[in-house]
CSV table of C-alpha atoms in Angstrom, one decimal:
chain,number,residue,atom,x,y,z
A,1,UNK,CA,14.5,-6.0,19.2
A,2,UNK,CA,11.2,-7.3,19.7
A,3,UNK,CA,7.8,-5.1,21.0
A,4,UNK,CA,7.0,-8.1,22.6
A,5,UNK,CA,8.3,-10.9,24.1
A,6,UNK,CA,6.4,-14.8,26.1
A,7,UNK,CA,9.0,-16.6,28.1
A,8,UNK,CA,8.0,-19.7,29.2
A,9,UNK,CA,4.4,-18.1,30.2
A,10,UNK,CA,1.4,-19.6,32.1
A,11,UNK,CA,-2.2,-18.7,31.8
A,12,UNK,CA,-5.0,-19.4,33.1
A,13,UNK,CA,-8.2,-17.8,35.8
A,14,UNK,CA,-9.6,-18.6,38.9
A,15,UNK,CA,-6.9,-20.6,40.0
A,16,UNK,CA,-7.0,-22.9,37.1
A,17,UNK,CA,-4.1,-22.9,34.4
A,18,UNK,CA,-5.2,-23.9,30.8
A,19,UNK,CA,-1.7,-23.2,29.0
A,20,UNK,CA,1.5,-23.5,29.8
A,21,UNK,CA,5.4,-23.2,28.5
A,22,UNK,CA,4.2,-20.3,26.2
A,23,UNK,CA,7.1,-18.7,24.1
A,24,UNK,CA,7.2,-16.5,21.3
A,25,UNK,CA,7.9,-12.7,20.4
A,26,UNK,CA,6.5,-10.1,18.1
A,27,UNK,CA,8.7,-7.4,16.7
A,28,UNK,CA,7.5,-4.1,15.1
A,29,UNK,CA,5.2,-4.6,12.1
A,30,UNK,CA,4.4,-8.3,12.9
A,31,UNK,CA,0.8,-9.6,11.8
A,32,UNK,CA,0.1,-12.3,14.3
A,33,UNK,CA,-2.9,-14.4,14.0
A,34,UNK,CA,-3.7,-16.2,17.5
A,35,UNK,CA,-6.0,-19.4,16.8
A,36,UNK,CA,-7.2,-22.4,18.4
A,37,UNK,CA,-10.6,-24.3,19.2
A,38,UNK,CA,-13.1,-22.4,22.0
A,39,UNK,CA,-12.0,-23.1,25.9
A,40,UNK,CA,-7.9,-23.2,24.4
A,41,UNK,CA,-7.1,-19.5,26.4
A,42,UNK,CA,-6.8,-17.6,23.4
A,43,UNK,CA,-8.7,-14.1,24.9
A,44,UNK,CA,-7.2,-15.4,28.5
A,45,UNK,CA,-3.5,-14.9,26.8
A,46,UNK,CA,-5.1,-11.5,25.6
A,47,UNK,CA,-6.5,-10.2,28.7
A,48,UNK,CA,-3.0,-11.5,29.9
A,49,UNK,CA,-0.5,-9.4,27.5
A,50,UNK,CA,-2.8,-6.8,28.2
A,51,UNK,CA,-1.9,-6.5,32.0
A,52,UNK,CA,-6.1,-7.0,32.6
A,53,UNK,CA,-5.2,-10.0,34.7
A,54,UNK,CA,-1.6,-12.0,36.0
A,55,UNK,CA,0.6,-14.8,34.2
A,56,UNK,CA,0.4,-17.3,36.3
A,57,UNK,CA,4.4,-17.9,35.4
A,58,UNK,CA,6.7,-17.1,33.3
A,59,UNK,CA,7.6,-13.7,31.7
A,60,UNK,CA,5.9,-11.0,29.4
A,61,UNK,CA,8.4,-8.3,28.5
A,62,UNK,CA,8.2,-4.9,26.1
A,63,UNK,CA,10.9,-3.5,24.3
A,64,UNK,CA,11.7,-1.8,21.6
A,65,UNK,CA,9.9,1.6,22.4
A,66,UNK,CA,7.0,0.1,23.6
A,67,UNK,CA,4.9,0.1,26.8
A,68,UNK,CA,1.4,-1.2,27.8
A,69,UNK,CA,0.1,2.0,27.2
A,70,UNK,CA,0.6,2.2,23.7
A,71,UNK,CA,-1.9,-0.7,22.8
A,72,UNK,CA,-4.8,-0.3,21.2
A,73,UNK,CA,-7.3,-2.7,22.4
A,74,UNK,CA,-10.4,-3.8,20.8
A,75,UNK,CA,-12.5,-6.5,22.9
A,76,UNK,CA,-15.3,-8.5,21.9
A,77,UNK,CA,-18.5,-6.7,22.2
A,78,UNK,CA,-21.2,-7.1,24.5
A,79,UNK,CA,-24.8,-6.7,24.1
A,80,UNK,CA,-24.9,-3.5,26.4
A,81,UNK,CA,-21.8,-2.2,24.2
A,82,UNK,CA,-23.7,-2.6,20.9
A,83,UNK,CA,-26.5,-0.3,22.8
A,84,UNK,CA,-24.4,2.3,24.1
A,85,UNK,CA,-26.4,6.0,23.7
A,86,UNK,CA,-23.1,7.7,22.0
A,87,UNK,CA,-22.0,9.6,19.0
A,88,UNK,CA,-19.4,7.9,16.8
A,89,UNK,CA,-17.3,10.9,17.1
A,90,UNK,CA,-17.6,10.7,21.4
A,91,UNK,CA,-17.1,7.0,21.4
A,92,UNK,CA,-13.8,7.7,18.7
A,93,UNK,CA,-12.9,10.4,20.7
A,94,UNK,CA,-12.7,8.4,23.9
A,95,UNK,CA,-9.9,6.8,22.8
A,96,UNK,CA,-7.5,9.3,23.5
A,97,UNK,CA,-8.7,9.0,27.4
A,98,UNK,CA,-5.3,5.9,27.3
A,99,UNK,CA,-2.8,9.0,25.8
A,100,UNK,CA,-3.8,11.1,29.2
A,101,UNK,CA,-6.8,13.3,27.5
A,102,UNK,CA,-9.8,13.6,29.4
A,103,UNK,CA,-13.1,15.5,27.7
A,104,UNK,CA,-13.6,18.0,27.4
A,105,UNK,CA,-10.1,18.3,27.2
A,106,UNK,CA,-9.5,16.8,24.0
A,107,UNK,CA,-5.9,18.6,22.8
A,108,UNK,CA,-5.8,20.0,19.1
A,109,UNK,CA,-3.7,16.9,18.7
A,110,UNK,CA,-6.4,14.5,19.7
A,111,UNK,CA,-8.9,16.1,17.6
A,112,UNK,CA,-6.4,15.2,14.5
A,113,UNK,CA,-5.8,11.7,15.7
A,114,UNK,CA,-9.7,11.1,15.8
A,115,UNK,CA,-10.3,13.1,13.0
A,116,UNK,CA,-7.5,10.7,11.1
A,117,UNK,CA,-8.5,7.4,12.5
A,118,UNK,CA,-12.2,8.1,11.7
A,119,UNK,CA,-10.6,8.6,7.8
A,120,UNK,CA,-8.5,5.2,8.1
A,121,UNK,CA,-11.7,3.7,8.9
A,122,UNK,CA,-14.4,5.4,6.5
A,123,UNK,CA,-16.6,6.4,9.0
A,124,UNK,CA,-16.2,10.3,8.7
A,125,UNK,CA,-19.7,10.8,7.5
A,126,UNK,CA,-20.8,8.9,10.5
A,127,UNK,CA,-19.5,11.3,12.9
A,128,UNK,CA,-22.9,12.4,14.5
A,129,UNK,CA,-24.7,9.4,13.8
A,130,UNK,CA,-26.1,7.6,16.9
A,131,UNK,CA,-23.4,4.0,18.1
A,132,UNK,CA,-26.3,1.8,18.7
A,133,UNK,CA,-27.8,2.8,15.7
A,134,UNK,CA,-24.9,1.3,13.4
A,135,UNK,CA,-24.8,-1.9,11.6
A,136,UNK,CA,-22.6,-4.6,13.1
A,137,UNK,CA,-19.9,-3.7,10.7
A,138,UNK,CA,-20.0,-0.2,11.0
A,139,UNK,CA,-19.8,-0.5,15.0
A,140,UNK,CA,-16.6,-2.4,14.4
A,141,UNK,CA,-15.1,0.1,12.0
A,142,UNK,CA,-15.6,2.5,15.3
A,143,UNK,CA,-14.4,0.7,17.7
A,144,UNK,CA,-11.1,-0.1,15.6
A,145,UNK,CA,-11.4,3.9,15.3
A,146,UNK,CA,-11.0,4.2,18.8
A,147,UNK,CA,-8.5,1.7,19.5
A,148,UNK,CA,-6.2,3.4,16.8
A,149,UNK,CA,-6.2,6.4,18.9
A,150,UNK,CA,-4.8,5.1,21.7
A,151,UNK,CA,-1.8,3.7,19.6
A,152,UNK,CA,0.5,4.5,16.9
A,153,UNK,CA,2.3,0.9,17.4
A,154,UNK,CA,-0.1,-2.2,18.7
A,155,UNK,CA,-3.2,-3.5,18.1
A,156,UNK,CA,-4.9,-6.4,19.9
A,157,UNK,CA,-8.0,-7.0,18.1
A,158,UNK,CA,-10.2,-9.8,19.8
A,159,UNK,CA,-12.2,-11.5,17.2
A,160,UNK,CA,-13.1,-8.4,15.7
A,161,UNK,CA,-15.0,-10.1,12.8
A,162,UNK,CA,-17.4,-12.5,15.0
A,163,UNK,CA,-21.3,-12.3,13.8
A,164,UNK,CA,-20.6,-10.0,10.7
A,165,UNK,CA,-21.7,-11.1,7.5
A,166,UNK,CA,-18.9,-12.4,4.5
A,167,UNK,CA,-18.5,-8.8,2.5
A,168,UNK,CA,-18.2,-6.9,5.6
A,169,UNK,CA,-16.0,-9.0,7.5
A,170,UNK,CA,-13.9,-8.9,4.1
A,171,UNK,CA,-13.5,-5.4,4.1
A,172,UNK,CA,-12.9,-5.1,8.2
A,173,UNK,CA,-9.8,-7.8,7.2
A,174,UNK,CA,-8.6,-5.4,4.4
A,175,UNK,CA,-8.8,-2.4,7.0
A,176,UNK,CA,-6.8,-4.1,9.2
A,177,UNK,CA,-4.5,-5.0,6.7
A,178,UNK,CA,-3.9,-1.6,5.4
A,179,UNK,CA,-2.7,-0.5,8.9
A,180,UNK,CA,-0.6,-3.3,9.0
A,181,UNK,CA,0.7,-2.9,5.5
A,182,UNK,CA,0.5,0.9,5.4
A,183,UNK,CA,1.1,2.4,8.6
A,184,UNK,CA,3.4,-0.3,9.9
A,185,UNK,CA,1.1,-0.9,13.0
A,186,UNK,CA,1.6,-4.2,14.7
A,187,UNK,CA,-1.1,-6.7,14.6
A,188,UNK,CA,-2.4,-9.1,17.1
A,189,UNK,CA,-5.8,-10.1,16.4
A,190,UNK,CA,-7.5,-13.5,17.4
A,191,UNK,CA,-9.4,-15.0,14.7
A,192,UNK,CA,-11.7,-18.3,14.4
A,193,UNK,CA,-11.4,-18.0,10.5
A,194,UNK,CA,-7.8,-20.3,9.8
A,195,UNK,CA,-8.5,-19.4,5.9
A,196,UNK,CA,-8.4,-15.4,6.6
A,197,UNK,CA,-5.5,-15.5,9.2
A,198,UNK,CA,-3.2,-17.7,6.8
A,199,UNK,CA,-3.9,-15.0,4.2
A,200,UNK,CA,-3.4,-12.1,6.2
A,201,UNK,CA,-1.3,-12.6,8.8
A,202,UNK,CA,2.3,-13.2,9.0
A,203,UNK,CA,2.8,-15.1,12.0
A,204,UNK,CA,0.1,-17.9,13.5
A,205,UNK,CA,0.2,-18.7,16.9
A,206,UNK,CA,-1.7,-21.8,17.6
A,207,UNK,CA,-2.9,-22.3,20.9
A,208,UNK,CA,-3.9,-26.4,21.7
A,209,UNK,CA,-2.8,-29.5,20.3
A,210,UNK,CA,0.1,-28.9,18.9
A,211,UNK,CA,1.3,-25.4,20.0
A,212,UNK,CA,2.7,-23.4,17.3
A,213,UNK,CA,4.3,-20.7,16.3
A,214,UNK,CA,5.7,-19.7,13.3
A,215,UNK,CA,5.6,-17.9,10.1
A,216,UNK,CA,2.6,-18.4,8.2
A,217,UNK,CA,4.0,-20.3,5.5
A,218,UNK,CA,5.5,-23.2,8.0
A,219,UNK,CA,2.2,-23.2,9.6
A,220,UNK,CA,0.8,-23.9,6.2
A,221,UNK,CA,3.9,-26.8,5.4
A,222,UNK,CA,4.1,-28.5,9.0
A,223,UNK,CA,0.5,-28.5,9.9
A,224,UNK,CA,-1.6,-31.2,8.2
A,225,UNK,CA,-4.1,-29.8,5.7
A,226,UNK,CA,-6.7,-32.5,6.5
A,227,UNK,CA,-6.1,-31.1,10.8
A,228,UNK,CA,-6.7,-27.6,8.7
A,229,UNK,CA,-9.2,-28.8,6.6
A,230,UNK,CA,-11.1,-30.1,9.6
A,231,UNK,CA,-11.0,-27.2,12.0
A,232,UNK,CA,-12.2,-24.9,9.2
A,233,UNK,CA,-15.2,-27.0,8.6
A,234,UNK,CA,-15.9,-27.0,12.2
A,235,UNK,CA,-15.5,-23.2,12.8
A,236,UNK,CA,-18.3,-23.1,9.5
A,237,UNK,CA,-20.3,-25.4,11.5
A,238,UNK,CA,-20.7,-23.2,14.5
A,239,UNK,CA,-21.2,-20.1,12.6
C-alpha cells in the first residue's frame, strides 16, 4: 500500500495554477527525486503534500500507517534562519515539538531520539556550539537532525544541498542515503543536481515539459541524454 498517493492533482498560489493532472505514489522506503527548471512548482507541490497550503484539485491521500504528522520537513533556509541565536542541541531538540513535546518537557524518549539523530548526523560534538556560528554544511546536517525527529517514516527535504560546496554536498547526499538505505526512511527531496538525483534516488519525478515519473532507470532510457545533458549544463551555469 502506498504512504502516499497524487490523483489527478492541481497546484498552484494566488489563484494561479502552474501544474496540473499530477499522478504518482510513493510507498515505504521510496527515494524520490522531484526536478524540474525554476518557476515549474516543484516546492509549490511541497508546500502542497505538506498540508502548508490547498490542491487546487485533485486528491492527496496517506496510507499505509502514515499521517501528515509523521513527516519530517526540511525547508530551504532563510537568511534569518542561518542567524538564529540557538544551540544545536535546542534547535535538534525542537524537533520533537511535531511528536506533541513541548520544552522543557522534552520526555526521556525525546532526549534519545535527539541524542540519536544528532549521531545519524555527526554533529554530537556540536551539541553546545552556537547555530549561526556553523558552516553551511554543518547547519544542514542540523536541520536534517531536527527533521528526523519529528519522523521515523518521511522526509521532504527541499533542496537541502543549494549553496554548499562539492565535498560537503557529497557527504549531505551520502547521509541522506544512509537513512534511506539504512533506516528504511522514505525520501522526498527536491534537487537541481539531475546527475546526483539519478544516482541516488529511486524514483524521478519530473515536473515541466514532459512530466514524468518513473523509476530512475526509465528516466535515464526515455529521457533524451542531450534534454539531460542540457539541463545539467544549465543548472552548472546558474550555480
Amino acid at each position: 500500500m502506498a504512504q502516499l498517493t497524487c490523483q489527478n492533482v492541481a497546484i498552484g498560489y494566488d489563484g494561479r495554477t502552474i501544474l496540473t493532472n499530477l499522478n504518482f505514489s510513493i510507498d515505504a522506503g521510496d527515494y524520490l527525486c522531484i526536478v524540474g527548471e525554476n518557476g515549474a512548482g516543484k516546492s509549490t507541490l511541497m508546500r502542497t503534500l505538506l498540508g502548508l497550503q490547498p490542491a487546487i484539485g485533485g486528491r492527496i491521500s496517506w496510507g499505509d500507517g502514515l499521517h501528515k504528522g509523521d513527516i519530517g520537513y526540511l525547508p530551504q533556509q532563510t537568511l534569518v534562519q542561518k542567524d538564529f541565536p540557538a544551540s544545536v542541541q535546542e534547535i535538534v531538540r525542537s524537533g520533537c515539538q511535531a511528536r506533541g513535546g513541548w520544552w522543557p518537557f522534552y520526555s526521556r524518549e525525546d532526549q534519545q531520539r535527539v541524542a540519536m539523530a544528532m549521531d545519524k548526523m555527526q554533529i554530537t560534538p556540536l551539541a553546545k556550539r552556537c547555530y549561526r556560528e556553523l558552516s553551511g554544511g554543518q547547519q544542514q546536517r542540523v536541520l536534517l537532525a531536527r527533521a528526523l525527529c519529528a519522523t521515523e517514516k518521511m522526509l521532504l527535504l527541499d533542496e537541502p544541498t543549494a549553496g554548499l560546496d562539492p565535498k560537503v554536498t557529497r557527504e549531505l547526499y551520502q547521509l541522506i542515503s544512509d537513512l534511506n538505505q539504512g533506516d528504511g526512511i522514505t525520501i522526498v527531496m527536491i534537487s537541481h543536481d539531475i546527475s546526483a538525483a539519478t544516482r541516488y534516488a529511486d524514483h524521478i519525478l519530473h515536473i515541466g515539459e514532459p512530466l514524468f515519473f518513473g523509476k530512475t532507470a526509465d528516466f535515464l532510457t526515455q529521457m533524451p541524454r542531450s534534454w539531460i545533458g542540457a539541463v545539467a549544463k544549465e543548472v552548472n551555469r546558474n550555480e
